Coordinates of C-alpha atoms in Angstrom, one line a residue:
Chain A
M1 CA -2.5 -14.0 35.7
T2 CA -6.2 -13.3 35.6
T3 CA -7.4 -15.8 33.2
P4 CA -11.2 -16.5 33.8
S5 CA -12.1 -20.0 33.3
T6 CA -14.5 -19.4 30.6
I7 CA -13.3 -20.0 27.0
P8 CA -10.8 -17.2 26.4
A9 CA -11.2 -14.8 23.2
V10 CA -8.0 -16.0 21.9
R11 CA -5.7 -18.9 22.8
F12 CA -2.2 -19.1 21.8
R13 CA -0.4 -22.8 22.4
A14 CA 3.2 -23.1 21.6
V15 CA 2.3 -20.8 18.3
A16 CA 5.9 -20.3 16.2
R17 CA 6.0 -18.1 13.4
H18 CA 9.3 -18.2 10.9
F19 CA 10.1 -16.4 7.9
G20 CA 12.8 -18.5 6.7
E21 CA 15.5 -18.3 9.4
V22 CA 13.7 -15.7 10.8
R23 CA 11.8 -16.8 14.3
A24 CA 9.3 -14.1 14.4
V25 CA 7.2 -15.4 16.7
D26 CA 8.6 -18.5 18.7
S27 CA 6.7 -20.8 20.9
V28 CA 4.0 -17.8 22.5
D29 CA 1.4 -19.1 25.1
L30 CA -1.6 -16.8 25.5
D31 CA -4.9 -16.5 27.0
I32 CA -6.8 -13.1 26.1
A33 CA -10.3 -13.3 27.9
E34 CA -13.6 -12.2 26.4
G35 CA -14.1 -8.1 26.9
E36 CA -10.8 -7.4 27.8
F37 CA -8.6 -4.6 26.7
F38 CA -5.2 -6.7 25.7
A39 CA -2.0 -4.6 24.9
M40 CA 1.1 -6.4 23.3
L41 CA 3.9 -4.1 24.1
G42 CA 7.4 -4.7 22.5
P43 CA 10.2 -2.9 20.2
S44 CA 9.6 -3.2 16.8
G45 CA 10.7 -6.5 15.5
S46 CA 9.7 -8.3 18.7
G47 CA 6.9 -10.3 16.9
K48 CA 4.0 -8.5 18.4
T49 CA 2.2 -7.6 15.2
T50 CA 2.6 -10.8 14.1
C51 CA 0.9 -12.2 16.7
L52 CA -1.6 -9.3 15.7
R53 CA -1.6 -11.2 12.0
L54 CA -1.9 -14.4 13.1
I55 CA -5.4 -13.5 15.1
A56 CA -6.7 -11.7 12.1
G57 CA -5.4 -14.4 9.6
F58 CA -3.2 -13.0 7.6
E59 CA -0.5 -15.1 8.5
Q60 CA -0.3 -19.1 9.7
P61 CA 1.2 -20.5 11.9
S62 CA 4.2 -22.2 11.2
A63 CA 3.5 -24.5 14.6
G64 CA 1.1 -24.5 17.6
T65 CA -2.5 -23.8 17.4
I66 CA -4.6 -20.8 18.0
E67 CA -8.2 -21.0 18.9
I68 CA -10.8 -17.6 18.7
F69 CA -13.8 -18.3 21.0
G70 CA -13.0 -22.1 21.2
E71 CA -12.9 -22.5 17.3
H72 CA -9.1 -23.8 15.7
A73 CA -8.1 -20.9 13.6
E74 CA -5.9 -23.2 11.1
G75 CA -7.0 -22.6 7.5
V76 CA -9.8 -20.3 7.9
P77 CA -9.2 -17.1 5.9
P78 CA -9.3 -13.6 7.4
Y79 CA -12.7 -13.0 5.6
R80 CA -14.1 -15.5 7.4
R81 CA -13.0 -14.7 11.1
N82 CA -15.4 -12.9 13.2
V83 CA -12.3 -10.5 13.8
N84 CA -11.7 -7.2 12.6
T85 CA -8.6 -4.9 12.0
V86 CA -7.8 -1.2 12.5
F87 CA -4.6 -0.5 10.2
Q88 CA -1.5 1.2 11.3
D89 CA -1.8 2.8 8.2
Y90 CA -5.7 2.9 8.1
A91 CA -5.6 1.3 4.8
L92 CA -8.7 3.4 3.6
F93 CA -9.9 2.7 0.2
P94 CA -8.9 6.1 -1.3
H95 CA -11.9 5.7 -4.3
M96 CA -14.4 5.4 -2.2
S97 CA -16.3 8.1 0.4
V98 CA -16.0 7.9 4.1
A99 CA -19.4 6.2 4.3
E100 CA -18.9 3.8 1.4
N101 CA -15.4 2.6 3.6
V102 CA -17.5 2.2 6.6
A103 CA -20.0 0.2 4.7
Y104 CA -17.7 -1.8 2.8
A105 CA -18.2 -4.7 5.2
L106 CA -22.0 -4.8 4.8
M107 CA -21.8 -4.4 1.2
V108 CA -19.5 -7.3 0.5
R109 CA -22.0 -9.6 2.3
G110 CA -25.2 -8.0 0.2
V111 CA -26.8 -5.9 2.4
G112 CA -29.0 -3.3 0.7
K113 CA -27.5 0.2 0.1
A114 CA -30.3 2.8 2.0
E115 CA -29.4 -0.1 4.8
R116 CA -25.8 -0.2 4.7
L117 CA -25.5 3.6 4.4
A118 CA -27.8 4.4 7.2
K119 CA -25.8 1.6 9.5
A120 CA -22.7 3.6 8.6
N121 CA -23.8 6.9 9.6
E122 CA -25.2 5.2 12.8
M123 CA -21.2 4.4 13.2
L124 CA -19.8 7.4 12.0
A125 CA -21.7 9.2 14.5
L126 CA -20.3 6.8 17.4
V127 CA -16.6 8.1 16.1
K128 CA -18.1 11.8 16.1
L129 CA -17.8 11.9 12.4
A130 CA -21.4 12.4 11.7
N131 CA -21.1 14.6 8.9
F132 CA -18.4 13.5 7.2
G133 CA -20.0 10.5 5.5
A134 CA -19.4 11.8 1.4
R135 CA -16.1 13.1 1.8
K136 CA -12.8 11.0 0.6
P137 CA -10.5 9.5 2.7
A138 CA -7.9 12.3 1.1
Q139 CA -9.9 15.1 2.6
L140 CA -9.6 14.2 6.3
S141 CA -7.0 14.9 8.7
G142 CA -4.8 12.1 10.6
G143 CA -6.8 11.5 13.5
Q144 CA -10.6 11.6 11.5
R145 CA -8.9 8.9 9.2
Q146 CA -8.1 7.2 12.0
R147 CA -11.6 7.3 13.4
V148 CA -12.8 6.2 10.0
A149 CA -11.1 3.1 10.3
L150 CA -12.2 2.1 13.5
A151 CA -16.1 2.6 12.6
R152 CA -15.1 0.4 9.6
A153 CA -13.7 -2.1 11.4
L154 CA -16.2 -1.9 14.1
I155 CA -19.7 -1.9 12.1
N156 CA -19.6 -5.8 11.9
H157 CA -19.8 -6.1 15.5
P158 CA -16.6 -8.4 15.5
K159 CA -15.7 -10.3 18.8
V160 CA -12.3 -9.2 18.8
L161 CA -10.9 -6.0 17.7
L162 CA -7.1 -5.7 16.9
L163 CA -5.6 -2.4 16.6
D164 CA -2.1 -2.4 14.7
E165 CA -0.2 0.9 16.4
P166 CA -3.5 3.1 15.4
L167 CA -2.0 6.1 17.3
G168 CA 1.5 6.0 15.9
A169 CA 0.4 8.7 13.9
L170 CA -1.2 11.1 15.5
D171 CA 0.4 14.0 17.6
L172 CA 0.4 14.0 21.4
K173 CA -2.4 15.3 22.5
L174 CA -4.6 13.8 19.7
R175 CA -2.9 10.7 20.7
E176 CA -4.1 11.3 24.2
Q177 CA -7.8 12.0 23.6
M178 CA -7.9 9.0 21.4
Q179 CA -6.7 6.8 24.2
V180 CA -9.4 8.2 26.6
E181 CA -12.0 7.9 24.0
L182 CA -10.7 3.6 22.5
K183 CA -10.9 2.8 26.4
T184 CA -14.8 4.6 26.5
L185 CA -15.6 2.8 23.5
Q186 CA -14.0 -0.4 24.6
R187 CA -16.3 -0.5 27.7
S188 CA -19.2 0.5 26.3
L189 CA -19.2 -2.2 23.5
G190 CA -17.7 -4.8 25.3
I191 CA -15.6 -6.0 22.5
T192 CA -12.4 -7.6 23.2
F193 CA -9.3 -5.5 22.0
V194 CA -5.8 -6.3 21.2
F195 CA -4.1 -3.6 20.8
V196 CA -0.4 -3.5 19.5
T197 CA 2.0 -0.8 20.4
H198 CA 5.5 0.4 21.2
D199 CA 4.7 2.9 23.5
Q200 CA 4.6 1.8 27.0
G201 CA 2.7 4.5 28.1
E202 CA -0.4 3.7 26.0
A203 CA 0.1 0.2 26.9
L204 CA -0.1 0.5 30.7
S205 CA -2.7 3.6 30.4
M206 CA -5.1 1.9 28.3
A207 CA -4.9 -2.1 28.9
D208 CA -6.7 -4.4 31.5
R209 CA -3.3 -6.8 30.7
V210 CA -0.1 -5.9 29.1
A211 CA 1.9 -8.9 27.4
V212 CA 5.9 -7.7 26.8
F213 CA 7.4 -9.1 23.6
N214 CA 10.9 -9.2 23.3
A215 CA 12.5 -11.2 20.3
G216 CA 9.5 -13.7 19.3
R217 CA 8.4 -14.5 23.0
I218 CA 6.5 -13.2 25.7
V219 CA 8.8 -12.1 28.4
Q220 CA 5.9 -11.1 30.8
V221 CA 2.1 -11.1 30.9
G222 CA 0.4 -9.2 33.9
R223 CA -1.9 -5.9 34.7
P224 CA 0.2 -2.3 34.4
E225 CA 0.5 -2.3 37.7
E226 CA 2.3 -5.7 38.0
V227 CA 4.4 -5.3 34.7
Y228 CA 5.3 -2.0 35.7
E229 CA 6.0 -2.6 39.6
R230 CA 7.2 -6.0 39.1
P231 CA 9.3 -6.7 36.3
A232 CA 10.7 -9.9 36.1
T233 CA 13.6 -9.5 33.7
R234 CA 16.2 -6.7 32.8
F235 CA 14.4 -6.4 29.4
V236 CA 10.9 -5.6 30.9
A237 CA 12.8 -3.5 33.6
D238 CA 14.2 -1.5 31.0
F239 CA 11.6 -1.4 28.2
V240 CA 8.9 -0.2 30.4
G241 CA 9.6 2.9 31.9
G242 CA 13.3 2.8 32.0
S243 CA 14.0 1.3 35.4
N244 CA 17.6 1.3 37.2
V245 CA 18.5 -2.1 36.6
I246 CA 21.1 -3.2 39.4
E247 CA 23.5 -6.1 38.3
P248 CA 24.8 -8.0 41.0
E249 CA 28.4 -6.9 41.3
A250 CA 26.8 -3.4 42.1
A251 CA 24.1 -4.8 43.9
T252 CA 26.4 -4.6 47.3
R253 CA 27.6 -1.5 46.7
L254 CA 24.1 -0.2 47.0
R255 CA 23.7 -2.1 49.8
L256 CA 21.1 -4.6 48.5
P257 CA 20.8 -8.4 48.9
A258 CA 22.8 -10.6 46.0
G259 CA 21.2 -10.8 42.6
A260 CA 20.0 -8.5 39.9
W261 CA 17.5 -5.9 40.5
S262 CA 15.2 -3.2 39.2
I263 CA 14.0 0.2 41.2
R264 CA 11.7 2.3 39.6
P265 CA 13.7 6.1 39.3
E266 CA 10.4 7.1 41.4
K267 CA 10.6 5.5 44.0
I268 CA 14.3 6.7 44.9
T269 CA 14.4 9.8 46.9
L270 CA 17.4 12.2 47.4
S271 CA 18.2 13.9 50.4
A272 CA 21.3 15.8 51.9
T273 CA 21.0 13.9 55.3
G274 CA 19.6 10.3 54.5
N275 CA 20.7 6.7 55.6
G276 CA 21.5 5.8 52.2
P277 CA 24.2 5.3 50.1
L278 CA 26.1 8.8 49.0
G279 CA 26.5 10.0 45.5
R280 CA 27.1 12.8 43.6
V281 CA 24.3 14.7 41.2
E282 CA 25.6 14.3 37.7
S283 CA 23.0 15.9 35.7
L284 CA 19.4 17.3 36.0
Q285 CA 16.8 17.6 33.7
Y286 CA 13.6 20.0 34.5
Q287 CA 10.6 18.5 33.1
G288 CA 7.8 20.6 34.5
A289 CA 5.9 18.1 36.8
Q290 CA 8.8 16.5 37.9
R291 CA 13.0 16.2 37.8
R292 CA 15.2 13.7 36.3
Y293 CA 18.4 13.2 37.7
V294 CA 21.6 11.1 37.2
V295 CA 22.8 10.1 40.2
A296 CA 26.8 8.8 40.4
V297 CA 27.0 6.3 43.4
G298 CA 30.9 5.2 43.1
P299 CA 31.0 3.8 39.6
D300 CA 27.5 3.1 39.3
R301 CA 24.7 5.2 37.6
L302 CA 21.1 5.6 38.9
S303 CA 18.1 7.4 37.0
V304 CA 16.1 9.5 39.9
V305 CA 12.7 10.9 39.4
T306 CA 11.2 13.6 41.6
A307 CA 8.1 15.5 42.2
A308 CA 8.1 18.9 41.6
G309 CA 8.0 20.4 45.3
T310 CA 10.6 18.7 46.3
T311 CA 14.1 20.0 47.3
A312 CA 16.0 20.2 43.8
F313 CA 19.6 19.7 44.4
T314 CA 22.3 21.3 41.2
P315 CA 24.6 19.2 39.7
G316 CA 27.6 18.7 41.8
A317 CA 25.7 18.3 45.1
S318 CA 26.6 15.4 47.2
V319 CA 23.2 13.5 48.0
H320 CA 22.0 10.4 49.8
V321 CA 19.8 7.9 47.7
D322 CA 17.0 5.9 49.8
W323 CA 14.1 3.8 48.9
P324 CA 11.5 1.7 50.3
A325 CA 12.1 -1.6 51.3
D326 CA 9.5 -2.7 49.3
A327 CA 11.1 -0.8 46.2
P328 CA 13.8 -3.0 44.5
T329 CA 12.5 -6.1 42.4
R330 CA 14.6 -9.1 42.1
L331 CA 15.1 -9.6 38.5
E332 CA 15.3 -13.2 36.7
G333 CA 18.5 -14.7 35.1
Chain B
M1 CA 8.8 32.7 -10.5
P2 CA 10.9 31.0 -13.3
S3 CA 12.5 33.6 -15.3
R4 CA 11.9 33.9 -19.1
P5 CA 14.0 31.7 -21.1
P6 CA 16.6 33.7 -23.6
L7 CA 15.4 34.9 -27.3
S8 CA 17.9 32.0 -28.6
V9 CA 16.7 29.0 -26.8
T10 CA 13.0 30.2 -27.5
L11 CA 13.4 30.2 -31.4
A12 CA 15.7 27.2 -31.3
A13 CA 12.7 25.3 -29.4
A14 CA 10.1 26.8 -31.9
A15 CA 12.5 25.2 -34.9
G16 CA 12.7 22.0 -33.2
L17 CA 8.5 21.8 -32.7
L18 CA 7.9 23.2 -36.2
F19 CA 10.7 20.5 -37.6
L20 CA 8.7 17.7 -35.9
H21 CA 5.5 18.6 -36.8
L22 CA 5.2 20.6 -39.9
P23 CA 5.7 17.4 -42.1
L24 CA 1.9 16.8 -40.5
A25 CA 0.4 19.7 -42.2
F26 CA 1.4 18.4 -45.6
I27 CA -0.4 15.6 -44.7
F28 CA -3.6 17.2 -44.5
L29 CA -2.3 19.6 -47.5
Y30 CA -2.2 17.0 -49.4
A31 CA -5.4 15.3 -48.5
L32 CA -6.7 18.4 -50.4
T33 CA -5.0 18.8 -53.4
T34 CA -6.5 18.6 -56.9
E35 CA -3.2 17.1 -58.3
E36 CA -3.3 13.1 -58.2
K37 CA -0.1 12.0 -59.7
S38 CA 2.9 13.9 -57.5
Y39 CA 3.0 16.0 -54.4
Q40 CA 3.5 19.3 -56.2
F41 CA 3.9 22.5 -54.4
P42 CA 2.3 24.5 -54.0
P43 CA -0.8 22.5 -55.0
P44 CA -2.7 23.7 -58.1
G45 CA -6.2 23.4 -56.3
F46 CA -8.3 22.6 -53.4
T47 CA -10.7 19.7 -53.4
L48 CA -12.6 17.2 -51.1
K49 CA -13.6 14.9 -53.6
W50 CA -10.7 12.5 -52.4
F51 CA -12.1 11.8 -48.8
A52 CA -15.4 10.3 -51.5
V53 CA -12.8 8.6 -53.6
A54 CA -11.3 7.1 -50.3
W55 CA -14.7 6.5 -48.7
D56 CA -15.8 4.0 -52.2
R57 CA -12.8 2.4 -51.7
P58 CA -13.5 -1.4 -50.6
D59 CA -9.8 -2.4 -50.1
I60 CA -9.1 0.8 -47.6
W61 CA -12.5 -0.4 -45.7
Q62 CA -11.0 -3.8 -45.3
A63 CA -7.4 -2.4 -44.1
L64 CA -9.0 -0.6 -41.9
G65 CA -11.6 -3.2 -40.5
L66 CA -8.4 -5.6 -40.1
S67 CA -6.1 -2.9 -38.1
L68 CA -8.9 -2.0 -35.9
R69 CA -9.9 -5.7 -35.1
V70 CA -6.1 -6.6 -34.6
A71 CA -5.4 -3.7 -32.7
S72 CA -8.6 -4.5 -30.2
V73 CA -8.0 -8.3 -30.0
A74 CA -4.3 -7.7 -28.9
T75 CA -5.3 -4.7 -26.6
A76 CA -7.5 -6.9 -24.6
L77 CA -5.2 -10.0 -25.0
A78 CA -2.5 -7.4 -23.3
I79 CA -4.8 -6.0 -20.5
V80 CA -5.4 -9.5 -19.3
L81 CA -2.0 -10.8 -19.5
G82 CA -0.5 -7.4 -18.7
T83 CA -2.6 -7.2 -15.5
L84 CA -1.8 -10.9 -14.4
A85 CA 2.3 -10.3 -14.8
A86 CA 2.2 -7.1 -13.6
A87 CA 0.2 -8.7 -10.2
A88 CA 2.7 -11.5 -10.1
M89 CA 5.3 -9.0 -9.8
A90 CA 3.7 -6.7 -7.4
R91 CA 2.9 -9.3 -4.9
Y92 CA 5.4 -12.4 -4.9
R93 CA 9.0 -12.2 -4.6
F94 CA 10.2 -15.4 -6.4
F95 CA 13.9 -16.4 -7.6
G96 CA 14.4 -15.0 -11.1
R97 CA 11.6 -12.6 -10.7
E98 CA 14.1 -9.3 -11.9
A99 CA 14.9 -11.4 -14.8
V100 CA 11.4 -12.1 -15.7
S101 CA 10.4 -8.6 -15.1
L102 CA 13.1 -7.9 -17.8
L103 CA 12.0 -10.4 -20.1
I104 CA 8.6 -9.0 -20.1
T105 CA 9.6 -5.7 -20.9
L106 CA 12.2 -6.8 -23.9
P107 CA 9.9 -6.9 -27.0
I108 CA 9.3 -3.1 -26.5
A109 CA 13.1 -2.7 -26.5
L110 CA 14.1 -4.9 -29.3
P111 CA 13.9 -3.3 -32.7
G112 CA 10.8 -4.4 -34.4
I113 CA 12.6 -6.3 -37.2
V114 CA 14.5 -8.4 -34.4
T115 CA 10.8 -9.5 -33.1
G116 CA 9.4 -9.8 -36.4
I117 CA 11.9 -12.2 -37.8
A118 CA 12.4 -14.0 -34.9
L119 CA 8.2 -14.6 -35.0
R120 CA 8.1 -15.5 -38.3
A121 CA 11.3 -18.2 -38.1
A122 CA 8.9 -19.4 -35.1
L123 CA 5.9 -19.5 -37.3
N124 CA 7.5 -21.0 -40.2
L125 CA 9.0 -24.0 -37.5
A126 CA 6.0 -24.2 -36.1
D127 CA 4.0 -24.9 -39.4
I128 CA 1.7 -22.3 -38.1
P129 CA 0.0 -20.2 -41.3
F130 CA -0.3 -16.7 -41.2
S131 CA -3.5 -15.3 -40.1
F132 CA -5.2 -13.1 -38.4
W133 CA -4.0 -14.6 -35.0
T134 CA -0.4 -14.5 -36.2
I135 CA -0.4 -10.6 -36.5
V136 CA -2.3 -10.5 -33.4
I137 CA 0.5 -12.5 -31.6
G138 CA 2.8 -10.1 -33.1
H139 CA 1.5 -7.1 -31.8
A140 CA 0.6 -8.4 -28.2
T141 CA 4.3 -8.9 -27.5
F142 CA 4.8 -5.2 -27.3
C143 CA 1.3 -4.5 -26.5
I144 CA 1.7 -6.6 -23.4
V145 CA 4.6 -4.3 -22.0
V146 CA 2.8 -1.0 -22.4
V147 CA -0.1 -2.6 -20.2
Y148 CA 2.1 -4.0 -18.1
N149 CA 4.4 -1.2 -17.3
N150 CA 1.4 0.8 -16.1
A151 CA -0.4 -1.7 -14.2
V152 CA 3.2 -2.5 -11.8
A153 CA 3.6 1.3 -11.5
R154 CA 0.3 1.6 -9.9
L155 CA 0.2 -1.2 -7.9
R156 CA 3.5 -0.7 -6.6
R157 CA 2.0 3.0 -5.3
T158 CA -1.0 1.0 -4.0
Q159 CA -0.8 0.3 -0.2
G160 CA -0.8 -3.7 -0.2
S161 CA -2.7 -3.5 3.4
L162 CA -5.8 -2.3 1.4
I163 CA -6.0 -5.9 -0.1
E164 CA -5.5 -7.2 3.7
A165 CA -8.2 -4.5 4.8
S166 CA -10.9 -5.9 2.3
M167 CA -10.4 -9.5 3.0
D168 CA -10.2 -9.0 6.9
L169 CA -13.9 -6.8 6.1
G170 CA -15.3 -10.3 5.1
A171 CA -14.5 -10.0 0.8
D172 CA -13.8 -12.9 -0.6
G173 CA -10.6 -12.7 -3.2
F174 CA -13.2 -11.9 -6.3
Q175 CA -14.9 -9.4 -4.3
T176 CA -11.2 -7.8 -3.4
F177 CA -10.6 -7.8 -6.8
R178 CA -13.7 -6.3 -8.1
H179 CA -14.1 -3.4 -5.5
V180 CA -10.4 -2.5 -4.3
V181 CA -8.1 -3.9 -6.9
L182 CA -9.5 -2.7 -10.3
P183 CA -10.9 0.3 -9.4
Q184 CA -7.1 1.4 -8.3
L185 CA -5.8 0.0 -11.6
G186 CA -8.9 1.3 -13.2
T187 CA -7.2 4.4 -14.8
A188 CA -3.9 2.9 -15.2
L189 CA -5.5 -0.2 -17.4
L190 CA -7.5 2.6 -19.6
A191 CA -4.2 4.4 -20.3
G192 CA -2.1 1.4 -21.1
G193 CA -5.0 -0.3 -23.3
M194 CA -5.6 2.7 -25.3
L195 CA -1.5 3.6 -25.8
A196 CA -1.3 -0.3 -26.8
F197 CA -4.3 0.2 -29.2
A198 CA -2.7 3.4 -30.6
L199 CA 1.2 1.0 -30.9
S200 CA -0.7 -1.8 -32.7
F201 CA -2.8 0.5 -35.1
D202 CA -0.2 1.6 -37.0
E203 CA 2.6 -1.0 -36.4
V204 CA 4.5 -1.8 -40.0
I205 CA 7.5 -3.7 -38.6
V206 CA 6.5 -6.6 -36.9
T207 CA 3.3 -6.7 -39.2
T208 CA 4.9 -6.9 -42.2
F209 CA 6.8 -10.3 -40.9
T210 CA 3.5 -12.0 -39.8
A211 CA 0.8 -10.9 -41.6
G212 CA 1.7 -12.8 -45.1
Q213 CA -0.9 -11.8 -47.7
Q214 CA -3.1 -9.7 -45.0
Q215 CA -3.2 -5.9 -45.4
T216 CA -3.5 -3.8 -42.5
L217 CA -4.1 -0.4 -42.8
P218 CA 0.1 1.2 -42.3
I219 CA 0.7 -1.8 -44.7
W220 CA -1.8 -1.0 -47.1
M221 CA -0.4 2.9 -47.1
F222 CA 2.9 1.4 -47.5
S223 CA 2.0 -0.2 -50.6
E224 CA 0.4 2.8 -52.0
L225 CA 3.4 4.7 -52.0
I226 CA 5.1 2.4 -54.0
R227 CA 2.4 1.9 -56.3
P228 CA 1.1 5.5 -57.1
R229 CA -2.5 5.7 -57.7
Q230 CA -5.1 8.4 -56.8
R231 CA -2.2 9.6 -54.5
P232 CA -4.2 12.1 -52.2
V233 CA -6.4 8.8 -51.3
T234 CA -3.2 8.1 -49.1
N235 CA -3.3 11.1 -47.2
V236 CA -7.0 11.1 -46.3
V237 CA -6.2 8.1 -45.2
A238 CA -3.6 9.0 -43.3
V239 CA -5.3 12.0 -42.0
M240 CA -7.7 9.4 -40.4
V241 CA -4.8 7.3 -38.7
I242 CA -3.5 10.5 -36.9
A243 CA -6.8 11.0 -35.6
V244 CA -7.4 7.5 -34.6
T245 CA -4.1 7.4 -32.8
L246 CA -3.9 10.7 -31.2
I247 CA -7.4 10.9 -29.5
P248 CA -6.7 7.6 -27.1
I249 CA -3.2 9.2 -26.7
L250 CA -4.1 12.2 -25.5
A251 CA -7.1 10.2 -23.5
A252 CA -4.3 8.3 -22.1
Y253 CA -2.1 11.4 -21.1
Y254 CA -5.2 13.3 -19.4
L255 CA -6.1 9.8 -17.5
T256 CA -2.7 9.2 -16.1
R257 CA -2.2 12.7 -15.2
D258 CA -5.6 12.8 -13.1
G259 CA -4.8 9.6 -11.3
E260 CA -1.3 10.7 -10.5
A261 CA -3.1 14.0 -9.0
V262 CA -5.6 11.8 -7.1
E263 CA -2.7 9.5 -5.5
G264 CA -0.6 12.5 -4.4
A265 CA -3.3 14.4 -2.8
S266 CA -4.6 11.1 -0.5
K267 CA -0.8 10.8 0.5

């Protein structure tokens, strides 16, 4: 954890949110630093979106306290929080033009028409939609709607911007482009971004820190490298990057000390004459920049990823599996 | 390309439509006849004098005035109550929700005569004298349904996140209702309101039980048929009723159709 000593942008203390018997969020402690790009990563139903809605004020905690820049958020309605949201479905007002959508926050505050539309056009230029103000949301593509939602949420200069799977509906190329743009935007504005996603690649590539959620709890928080290289639990090892989880009974067979271990597929090397355990290539997937193997070592299966240019093995071939001494990470419990 | 239907089907459809709408032509025809005692075919002659006669009859104006006032107030009541009920149904999950929804829509499925008798019995029991308001209450029972159905259908198609987005951007409940919810509901309410108005304007059965001695326009027409006096005047009034009810129904049809086209495009 690299939490600065200053007042955090968002602080959760033992926060829970129950819906009847369902514990959507169950005792979460969290500090998000000012100016941080923070990702909440987890499968659907893990509580990450509920946490976002707790920050926005759409949900109230069943237990625990939430502070936003040191102020208690309890009972403060969404419209009095200096926090704005980019919704998963964008939630653009269909009866308003793009410019009116972006200017909405200023309109409800009573800013004059000329001033707020000028400001809206400024925001639209920021998200590269300068000439789209007069259109209706229905006339825009998915990527353009996403930018409008971003401009609309940023016009009030929120202290925290919440993004609920904002790239989920976009195609791959657009998503990668938006990842870069969002990161650049966040750097230049210096606003705290809290980003919810189930895509580990997205979380790792954009965030300063990642919190991995499972079953209503945070199982690990850390820089992307920490979470990826040193997963704390079986869940993190498997969910983030699909690591090899080696159970204690398999550890001895693979010449590892007692305990449960995680080894990243790309840390493993294959060779015809090595020192590691001997296995057999079971399957091979060619993926362009890399090859993905499944190697059977006795009763155990290991996933291995090798870079293009290294020696290729065909299914059925006998190979030695090796890894650097620091590659295996011990898993808790 | 759809293929052409066989001739027999075309003829049957034409016959069906004629059967439905030809009688309306006779309304217009007999509004212009010179024969005032009976509906003689073909009419012996044509005249516009019945329009002038109808214009000078105070009982018609009184009945028309009452009908318009009842329809306006019942529609206004229905828009407020129907919208509130629809909002509650769309927004909250509660015990007995489906049952309440059924109870709200029941009056339109129930025969008018049952609603009428029930209301009359209730009014008698509560010792409430017949008045303008008893007619309004009778009409509101089915007007609410029409508004409610339109509003509920529109709210179901409206994204829930729009309201959250509005609150998120700093709008309080009232501003959200005014700038987001109402524009979304606007055409649905207009359509529902117009339909409710048209239903109320030509309602006979429930009115018979809740009006006492008062005459709404349809009831006036009914009594004129039994007691023939200047028969074509009734037809003149009927022509007016057709005009007054048809215009809002057509308008409602076009408004909802447009609304759906716009919503469909945004998805």
